[in-house]
Tab-separated table of C-alpha atoms in Angstrom:
chain	number	residue	atom	x	y	z
A	17	UNK	CA	-48.185	-27.945	9.672
A	18	UNK	CA	-47.412	-31.515	10.746
A	19	UNK	CA	-44.615	-31.953	13.260
A	20	UNK	CA	-41.437	-33.468	11.715
A	21	UNK	CA	-40.967	-37.167	12.346
A	22	UNK	CA	-37.451	-36.463	13.611
A	23	UNK	CA	-35.806	-33.244	14.732
A	24	UNK	CA	-32.234	-32.244	15.437
A	25	UNK	CA	-31.615	-32.603	19.152
A	26	UNK	CA	-27.914	-31.943	19.784
A	27	UNK	CA	-24.552	-31.226	18.155
A	28	UNK	CA	-21.103	-32.302	19.333
A	29	UNK	CA	-17.700	-31.496	17.856
A	30	UNK	CA	-14.101	-32.562	18.434
A	31	UNK	CA	-10.787	-31.537	16.867
A	32	UNK	CA	-7.763	-33.743	16.217
A	33	UNK	CA	-4.347	-32.462	15.136
A	34	UNK	CA	-2.572	-35.256	13.259
A	35	UNK	CA	1.153	-34.881	12.468
A	36	UNK	CA	2.226	-35.357	8.869
A	37	UNK	CA	4.576	-38.209	7.978
A	38	UNK	CA	7.299	-35.675	7.205
A	39	UNK	CA	7.845	-31.935	6.643
A	40	UNK	CA	5.546	-30.555	3.926
A	41	UNK	CA	5.256	-27.292	2.030
A	42	UNK	CA	3.756	-25.793	-1.094
A	43	UNK	CA	4.455	-22.551	-2.931
A	44	UNK	CA	3.320	-20.348	-0.052
A	45	UNK	CA	2.947	-22.398	3.145
A	46	UNK	CA	4.763	-24.901	5.409
A	47	UNK	CA	3.025	-27.338	7.754
A	48	UNK	CA	3.729	-30.374	9.920
A	49	UNK	CA	0.201	-31.384	10.955
A	50	UNK	CA	-3.381	-31.398	9.710
A	51	UNK	CA	-6.401	-30.742	11.943
A	52	UNK	CA	-9.498	-32.854	11.413
A	53	UNK	CA	-12.658	-31.338	12.919
A	54	UNK	CA	-15.362	-33.954	13.475
A	55	UNK	CA	-19.028	-33.093	14.064
A	56	UNK	CA	-21.857	-35.328	15.234
A	57	UNK	CA	-25.556	-34.493	15.168
A	58	UNK	CA	-28.295	-36.432	16.971
A	59	UNK	CA	-31.939	-36.780	16.014
A	60	UNK	CA	-34.638	-39.419	15.729
A	61	UNK	CA	-32.595	-41.920	17.689
A	62	UNK	CA	-29.681	-41.837	15.227
A	63	UNK	CA	-26.386	-39.975	14.998
A	64	UNK	CA	-24.900	-38.392	11.877
A	65	UNK	CA	-21.201	-37.713	11.310
A	66	UNK	CA	-19.460	-35.047	9.239
A	67	UNK	CA	-16.019	-33.505	9.120
A	68	UNK	CA	-13.792	-30.775	7.764
A	69	UNK	CA	-10.091	-29.936	7.751
A	70	UNK	CA	-9.783	-26.628	9.606
A	71	UNK	CA	-8.547	-24.934	12.750
A	72	UNK	CA	-9.825	-26.375	16.020
A	73	UNK	CA	-11.848	-23.174	16.421
A	74	UNK	CA	-14.329	-24.622	13.913
A	75	UNK	CA	-15.434	-27.111	16.571
A	76	UNK	CA	-16.377	-24.238	18.867
A	77	UNK	CA	-18.427	-22.563	16.122
A	78	UNK	CA	-20.205	-25.841	15.369
A	79	UNK	CA	-21.207	-26.381	19.000
A	80	UNK	CA	-22.152	-22.729	19.463
A	81	UNK	CA	-24.010	-20.590	16.933
A	82	UNK	CA	-24.537	-23.404	14.438
A	83	UNK	CA	-25.885	-25.887	16.956
A	84	UNK	CA	-28.323	-23.277	18.174
A	85	UNK	CA	-29.446	-22.622	14.590
A	86	UNK	CA	-30.206	-26.258	13.734
A	87	UNK	CA	-31.592	-27.521	17.037
A	88	UNK	CA	-35.264	-28.411	16.568
A	89	UNK	CA	-35.156	-28.366	12.745
A	90	UNK	CA	-36.410	-31.249	10.596
A	91	UNK	CA	-33.740	-33.944	10.445
A	92	UNK	CA	-34.948	-34.944	6.976
A	93	UNK	CA	-34.506	-31.449	5.532
A	94	UNK	CA	-30.771	-30.563	5.566
A	95	UNK	CA	-31.131	-27.628	3.116
A	96	UNK	CA	-33.422	-25.825	5.579
A	97	UNK	CA	-30.889	-26.310	8.350
A	98	UNK	CA	-28.162	-25.134	5.978
A	99	UNK	CA	-30.054	-21.898	5.342
A	100	UNK	CA	-30.521	-21.386	9.080
A	101	UNK	CA	-26.780	-21.877	9.668
A	102	UNK	CA	-25.873	-19.407	6.912
A	103	UNK	CA	-28.044	-16.785	8.606
A	104	UNK	CA	-26.538	-17.559	11.997
A	105	UNK	CA	-22.956	-16.829	10.881
A	106	UNK	CA	-23.751	-13.761	8.781
A	107	UNK	CA	-22.113	-11.361	11.226
A	108	UNK	CA	-19.359	-13.807	12.187
A	109	UNK	CA	-18.181	-14.112	8.586
A	110	UNK	CA	-19.247	-16.977	6.340
A	111	UNK	CA	-15.886	-17.661	4.607
A	112	UNK	CA	-13.149	-19.332	6.624
A	113	UNK	CA	-13.556	-21.027	9.993
A	114	UNK	CA	-17.328	-20.478	10.250
A	115	UNK	CA	-17.855	-21.786	6.733
A	116	UNK	CA	-15.807	-24.890	7.470
A	117	UNK	CA	-17.802	-25.550	10.630
A	118	UNK	CA	-21.015	-25.089	8.643
A	119	UNK	CA	-19.711	-27.506	6.003
A	120	UNK	CA	-18.936	-30.220	8.550
A	121	UNK	CA	-22.329	-29.875	10.225
A	122	UNK	CA	-24.136	-29.900	6.886
A	123	UNK	CA	-22.374	-33.145	5.982
A	124	UNK	CA	-23.395	-34.598	9.348
A	125	UNK	CA	-27.022	-33.607	8.705
A	126	UNK	CA	-27.018	-35.426	5.359
A	127	UNK	CA	-25.386	-38.419	7.013
A	128	UNK	CA	-28.124	-38.418	9.642
A	129	UNK	CA	-30.812	-38.252	6.963
A	130	UNK	CA	-29.291	-41.232	5.201
A	131	UNK	CA	-29.146	-43.205	8.432
A	132	UNK	CA	-32.755	-42.375	9.292
A	133	UNK	CA	-33.894	-43.520	5.851
A	134	UNK	CA	-31.452	-46.405	5.505
A	135	UNK	CA	-30.064	-44.945	2.279
A	136	UNK	CA	-26.539	-44.056	1.154
A	137	UNK	CA	-25.695	-40.465	0.289
A	138	UNK	CA	-25.133	-41.600	-3.289
A	139	UNK	CA	-28.715	-42.840	-3.401
A	140	UNK	CA	-30.061	-39.668	-1.801
A	141	UNK	CA	-28.385	-37.271	-4.229
A	142	UNK	CA	-28.535	-39.588	-7.255
A	143	UNK	CA	-25.792	-40.689	-9.608
A	144	UNK	CA	-24.893	-39.966	-13.207
A	145	UNK	CA	-21.904	-42.333	-12.956
A	146	UNK	CA	-20.958	-45.261	-10.747
A	147	UNK	CA	-17.343	-44.231	-10.078
A	148	UNK	CA	-15.069	-41.209	-10.496
A	149	UNK	CA	-11.402	-41.157	-11.549
A	150	UNK	CA	-8.832	-39.926	-9.031
A	151	UNK	CA	-5.499	-38.235	-9.554
A	152	UNK	CA	-2.667	-38.670	-7.067
A	153	UNK	CA	-1.757	-35.418	-5.307
A	154	UNK	CA	1.353	-34.681	-3.249
A	155	UNK	CA	4.869	-34.010	-4.496
A	156	UNK	CA	5.419	-31.330	-1.854
A	157	UNK	CA	8.099	-28.685	-2.263
A	158	UNK	CA	9.992	-30.354	0.595
A	159	UNK	CA	10.310	-33.483	-1.565
A	160	UNK	CA	13.450	-33.803	-3.665
A	161	UNK	CA	13.372	-35.278	-7.187
A	162	UNK	CA	13.782	-38.867	-5.976
A	163	UNK	CA	10.882	-38.766	-3.553
A	164	UNK	CA	8.649	-36.957	-6.065
A	165	UNK	CA	9.425	-39.631	-8.639
A	166	UNK	CA	8.734	-42.447	-6.194
A	167	UNK	CA	5.420	-41.059	-4.972
A	168	UNK	CA	3.990	-39.949	-8.318
A	169	UNK	CA	5.326	-42.989	-10.152
A	170	UNK	CA	3.706	-45.235	-7.565
A	171	UNK	CA	0.299	-43.682	-8.166
A	172	UNK	CA	0.593	-44.153	-11.915
A	173	UNK	CA	1.674	-47.759	-11.398
A	174	UNK	CA	-1.474	-48.211	-9.290
A	175	UNK	CA	-3.623	-47.176	-12.259
A	176	UNK	CA	-4.089	-43.426	-11.865
A	177	UNK	CA	-4.153	-41.555	-15.158
A	178	UNK	CA	-2.766	-38.296	-13.717
A	179	UNK	CA	-0.761	-36.995	-10.755
A	180	UNK	CA	-0.097	-33.577	-9.205
A	181	UNK	CA	2.880	-31.953	-7.485
A	182	UNK	CA	3.571	-28.687	-5.682
A	183	UNK	CA	5.730	-25.946	-7.238
A	184	UNK	CA	6.479	-22.288	-6.621
A	185	UNK	CA	9.291	-22.181	-4.033
A	186	UNK	CA	12.421	-22.356	-6.192
A	187	UNK	CA	12.348	-22.243	-9.988
A	188	UNK	CA	15.578	-24.199	-10.419
A	189	UNK	CA	14.562	-26.886	-7.934
A	190	UNK	CA	11.093	-27.048	-9.502
A	191	UNK	CA	12.611	-27.712	-12.926
A	192	UNK	CA	14.558	-30.714	-11.632
A	193	UNK	CA	11.582	-32.034	-9.671
A	194	UNK	CA	9.215	-31.694	-12.635
A	195	UNK	CA	11.680	-33.483	-14.936
A	196	UNK	CA	12.005	-36.303	-12.408
A	197	UNK	CA	8.228	-36.578	-12.202
A	198	UNK	CA	7.851	-36.726	-15.957
A	199	UNK	CA	10.478	-39.457	-16.268
A	200	UNK	CA	8.771	-41.479	-13.533
A	201	UNK	CA	5.222	-41.266	-14.877
A	202	UNK	CA	5.840	-41.591	-18.590
A	203	UNK	CA	2.890	-40.362	-20.603
A	204	UNK	CA	0.485	-39.974	-17.675
A	205	UNK	CA	-1.060	-36.574	-17.000
A	206	UNK	CA	1.148	-34.227	-14.985
A	207	UNK	CA	-0.545	-31.482	-12.944
A	208	UNK	CA	1.167	-28.763	-10.893
A	209	UNK	CA	-0.127	-26.506	-8.104
A	210	UNK	CA	1.600	-23.195	-7.284
A	211	UNK	CA	-0.813	-22.229	-4.471
A	212	UNK	CA	-0.818	-18.600	-5.620
A	213	UNK	CA	2.960	-18.204	-5.364
A	214	UNK	CA	3.533	-16.184	-8.555
A	215	UNK	CA	2.745	-12.789	-9.996
A	216	UNK	CA	0.902	-12.743	-13.304
A	217	UNK	CA	4.072	-12.384	-15.403
A	218	UNK	CA	5.937	-14.974	-13.328
A	219	UNK	CA	3.053	-17.369	-13.876
A	220	UNK	CA	3.241	-16.913	-17.644
A	221	UNK	CA	6.960	-17.661	-17.700
A	222	UNK	CA	6.465	-20.728	-15.527
A	223	UNK	CA	3.549	-21.926	-17.668
A	224	UNK	CA	5.729	-21.805	-20.786
A	225	UNK	CA	8.505	-23.831	-19.114
A	226	UNK	CA	6.045	-26.321	-17.626
A	227	UNK	CA	4.372	-26.734	-20.991
A	228	UNK	CA	7.666	-28.039	-22.369
A	229	UNK	CA	7.399	-30.916	-19.871
A	230	UNK	CA	3.850	-31.712	-20.941
A	231	UNK	CA	2.167	-30.248	-17.851
A	232	UNK	CA	-1.553	-30.138	-18.630
A	233	UNK	CA	-2.964	-28.569	-15.437
A	234	UNK	CA	-1.829	-25.368	-13.733
A	235	UNK	CA	-3.524	-24.787	-10.386
A	236	UNK	CA	-3.596	-21.405	-8.662
A	237	UNK	CA	-0.739	-19.853	-10.670
A	238	UNK	CA	-1.721	-16.585	-8.966
A	239	UNK	CA	-3.874	-15.927	-5.917
A	240	UNK	CA	-7.361	-17.349	-6.241
A	241	UNK	CA	-8.648	-13.944	-5.114
A	242	UNK	CA	-7.240	-12.455	-8.339
A	243	UNK	CA	-9.881	-13.549	-10.823
A	244	UNK	CA	-8.585	-11.127	-13.456
A	245	UNK	CA	-5.096	-12.535	-12.952
A	246	UNK	CA	-6.308	-16.106	-13.334
A	247	UNK	CA	-8.030	-15.145	-16.575
A	248	UNK	CA	-4.852	-13.356	-17.747
A	249	UNK	CA	-2.860	-16.564	-17.280
A	250	UNK	CA	-5.589	-18.834	-18.621
A	251	UNK	CA	-5.876	-16.900	-21.885
A	252	UNK	CA	-2.101	-16.962	-22.450
A	253	UNK	CA	-1.170	-20.425	-21.178
A	254	UNK	CA	0.144	-23.000	-23.662
A	255	UNK	CA	-2.441	-24.904	-25.668
A	256	UNK	CA	-3.623	-27.960	-23.782
A	257	UNK	CA	-2.873	-26.533	-20.331
A	258	UNK	CA	-5.929	-26.054	-18.111
A	259	UNK	CA	-5.962	-23.424	-15.365
A	260	UNK	CA	-7.770	-24.481	-12.186
A	261	UNK	CA	-8.723	-22.904	-8.852
A	262	UNK	CA	-11.643	-22.738	-6.447
A	263	UNK	CA	-10.619	-24.609	-3.316
A	264	UNK	CA	-11.369	-21.525	-1.196
A	265	UNK	CA	-14.870	-21.059	-2.588
A	266	UNK	CA	-17.404	-20.830	0.228
A	267	UNK	CA	-20.721	-20.814	-1.644
A	268	UNK	CA	-22.279	-21.174	-5.094
A	269	UNK	CA	-22.047	-17.433	-5.780
A	270	UNK	CA	-18.255	-17.659	-5.525
A	271	UNK	CA	-18.194	-20.221	-8.325
A	272	UNK	CA	-20.644	-18.205	-10.387
A	273	UNK	CA	-18.377	-15.148	-10.132
A	274	UNK	CA	-15.333	-17.248	-11.000
A	275	UNK	CA	-16.924	-18.716	-14.108
A	276	UNK	CA	-18.522	-15.447	-15.220
A	277	UNK	CA	-15.033	-13.910	-15.049
A	278	UNK	CA	-13.629	-16.636	-17.296
A	279	UNK	CA	-10.994	-17.208	-14.615
A	280	UNK	CA	-10.568	-20.981	-14.854
A	281	UNK	CA	-11.021	-23.934	-17.144
A	282	UNK	CA	-11.895	-26.203	-14.209
A	283	UNK	CA	-13.339	-25.007	-10.873
A	284	UNK	CA	-12.426	-27.044	-7.791
A	285	UNK	CA	-15.109	-27.266	-5.128
A	286	UNK	CA	-14.349	-28.477	-1.616
A	287	UNK	CA	-17.308	-29.782	0.397
A	288	UNK	CA	-15.339	-29.233	3.619
A	289	UNK	CA	-15.332	-25.480	2.851
A	290	UNK	CA	-18.111	-24.620	0.399
A	291	UNK	CA	-21.062	-25.651	2.548
A	292	UNK	CA	-20.921	-29.408	2.872
A	293	UNK	CA	-23.171	-31.610	0.758
A	294	UNK	CA	-25.733	-28.844	0.183
A	295	UNK	CA	-23.062	-26.368	-0.900
A	296	UNK	CA	-21.227	-28.815	-3.143
A	297	UNK	CA	-24.420	-29.814	-4.949
A	298	UNK	CA	-25.113	-26.113	-5.584
A	299	UNK	CA	-21.551	-25.542	-6.863
A	300	UNK	CA	-21.917	-28.549	-9.166
A	301	UNK	CA	-25.130	-27.058	-10.541
A	302	UNK	CA	-23.285	-23.827	-11.343
A	303	UNK	CA	-20.561	-25.759	-13.165
A	304	UNK	CA	-23.200	-27.677	-15.085
A	305	UNK	CA	-24.989	-24.462	-16.050
A	306	UNK	CA	-21.719	-23.137	-17.506
A	307	UNK	CA	-20.985	-26.540	-19.089
A	308	UNK	CA	-17.636	-26.476	-17.300
A	309	UNK	CA	-15.702	-29.506	-16.017
A	310	UNK	CA	-15.695	-29.807	-12.232
A	311	UNK	CA	-13.132	-31.310	-9.883
A	312	UNK	CA	-12.960	-31.617	-6.103
A	313	UNK	CA	-10.320	-30.453	-3.639
A	314	UNK	CA	-8.973	-32.977	-1.109
A	315	UNK	CA	-11.135	-35.063	1.323
A	316	UNK	CA	-11.822	-37.892	-1.161
A	317	UNK	CA	-14.035	-39.908	1.193
A	318	UNK	CA	-16.478	-37.017	1.435
A	319	UNK	CA	-16.469	-36.254	-2.281
A	320	UNK	CA	-16.895	-39.690	-3.817
A	321	UNK	CA	-20.724	-39.713	-3.820
A	322	UNK	CA	-20.960	-36.001	-4.666
A	323	UNK	CA	-18.778	-36.309	-7.760
A	324	UNK	CA	-20.748	-39.316	-8.944
A	325	UNK	CA	-23.818	-37.042	-8.779
A	326	UNK	CA	-22.243	-34.005	-10.487
A	327	UNK	CA	-23.021	-33.909	-14.243
A	328	UNK	CA	-19.726	-32.322	-15.337
A	329	UNK	CA	-17.354	-33.865	-12.773
A	330	UNK	CA	-14.101	-35.182	-14.239
A	331	UNK	CA	-12.022	-36.394	-11.283
A	332	UNK	CA	-11.305	-36.272	-7.543
A	333	UNK	CA	-8.096	-35.243	-5.803
A	334	UNK	CA	-6.412	-38.186	-4.042
A	335	UNK	CA	-4.471	-35.915	-1.654
A	336	UNK	CA	-1.688	-37.643	0.277
A	337	UNK	CA	-2.363	-36.080	3.699
A	338	UNK	CA	-6.113	-36.667	3.659
A	339	UNK	CA	-5.890	-40.152	2.165
A	340	UNK	CA	-3.511	-41.053	4.992
A	341	UNK	CA	-5.735	-39.547	7.710
A	342	UNK	CA	-8.979	-40.970	6.338
A	343	UNK	CA	-7.406	-44.402	5.911
A	344	UNK	CA	-6.243	-44.367	9.547
A	345	UNK	CA	-9.254	-42.803	11.245
A	346	UNK	CA	-12.378	-43.276	9.125
A	347	UNK	CA	-14.090	-46.639	8.945
A	348	UNK	CA	-15.502	-46.803	5.410
A	349	UNK	CA	-12.878	-44.471	3.908
A	350	UNK	CA	-12.721	-44.381	0.111
A	351	UNK	CA	-10.366	-46.895	-1.501
A	352	UNK	CA	-8.874	-46.372	-4.930
A	353	UNK	CA	-8.993	-49.274	-7.363
A	354	UNK	CA	-7.788	-49.084	-10.930
A	355	UNK	CA	-7.563	-45.306	-10.706
A	356	UNK	CA	-11.158	-44.736	-9.538
A	357	UNK	CA	-13.213	-44.544	-6.367
A	358	UNK	CA	-16.872	-45.489	-5.951
A	359	UNK	CA	-19.448	-44.992	-3.190
A	360	UNK	CA	-20.456	-47.981	-1.075
A	361	UNK	CA	-24.225	-48.165	-1.495
A	362	UNK	CA	-24.534	-50.689	1.333
A	363	UNK	CA	-23.550	-48.111	3.971
A	364	UNK	CA	-26.170	-45.487	4.931
A	365	UNK	CA	-25.403	-41.767	4.789
A	366	UNK	CA	-21.780	-40.869	4.112
A	367	UNK	CA	-20.849	-44.433	4.979
A	368	UNK	CA	-18.184	-43.203	7.400
A	369	UNK	CA	-17.495	-43.596	11.116
A	370	UNK	CA	-14.682	-41.915	13.032
A	371	UNK	CA	-12.512	-44.383	14.963
A	372	UNK	CA	-12.686	-42.255	18.082
A	373	UNK	CA	-10.438	-44.402	20.259
A	374	UNK	CA	-7.718	-44.317	17.596
A	375	UNK	CA	-8.116	-40.565	17.134
A	376	UNK	CA	-8.172	-39.601	20.797
A	377	UNK	CA	-4.400	-39.377	21.190
A	378	UNK	CA	-4.432	-36.441	18.766
A	379	UNK	CA	-7.384	-34.603	20.333
A	380	UNK	CA	-6.830	-30.874	20.850
A	381	UNK	CA	-10.406	-29.907	21.705
């Protein structure tokens, strides 16, 4: 067998903990910072970049077991390296931190391939569309009605056809916040995300009340681990309300199980968790096989090319925290225009570079 023209030589990783611009919470969690884990891979005289949003421990996994697994592999064959990484973390546990590290390194491998070939990721994976709609996502439970209205209304004014807010902490407060959102956005699509805060019966009651406000998307009404519960809510939700989940999916089999269970109307794949570019493409193939709409979770700059390649993709999540971080720290970050984002074909690979000097003040590893 001929020796590869370029092989993977080294892997580096760094973690940055970036404070939020204010206190944030959803139905089940509070946070005041987001950790970006950056990974670089060298081979053939070029360097590829990938990233995930995870605990800083993901950087250690990337530089340890995963680096050992990919070192010496063909730099033009990311799926082979992906398979080697999956084997390497079998006994560590693929879901969670190891899976996020794998996802970041996989993205870096695809970025490296694009740079070696002088081609954008969108060109490498192909496109069925030139741009993908985005929906504004924020409206945290810490936001009162006025701030929810300002944020969501601003996205609609900028051309987005739909927006999403967090619910699940306080039913009375949620009702006021949802009404304020509806008044601010007019007839635009209104999505809500409970982050698994409710029991099955609580979710049904909430779905009925939300339906009265024209909510058309109910995300994680119950835990995403409860596929039977998701199906229970989906089958009883008001007409016109889609149930969505999937952000914690770590491989294509997860999405197959979810769709075979009839758990959701729209699965949400996250390339920072489900295996990077290789994993997202596989998840998109599952959605296409089930003829099911597909959306992405967070990290819009990573997903723009992947959603343009996915046959059944409908939109990308324009998540406030990640849009802010990527706009500050990633050269080439996705920019929304008229409610859509599109890949930049003139930039090879992912088309992204971390502004390391700007990020260094937040380095934690």
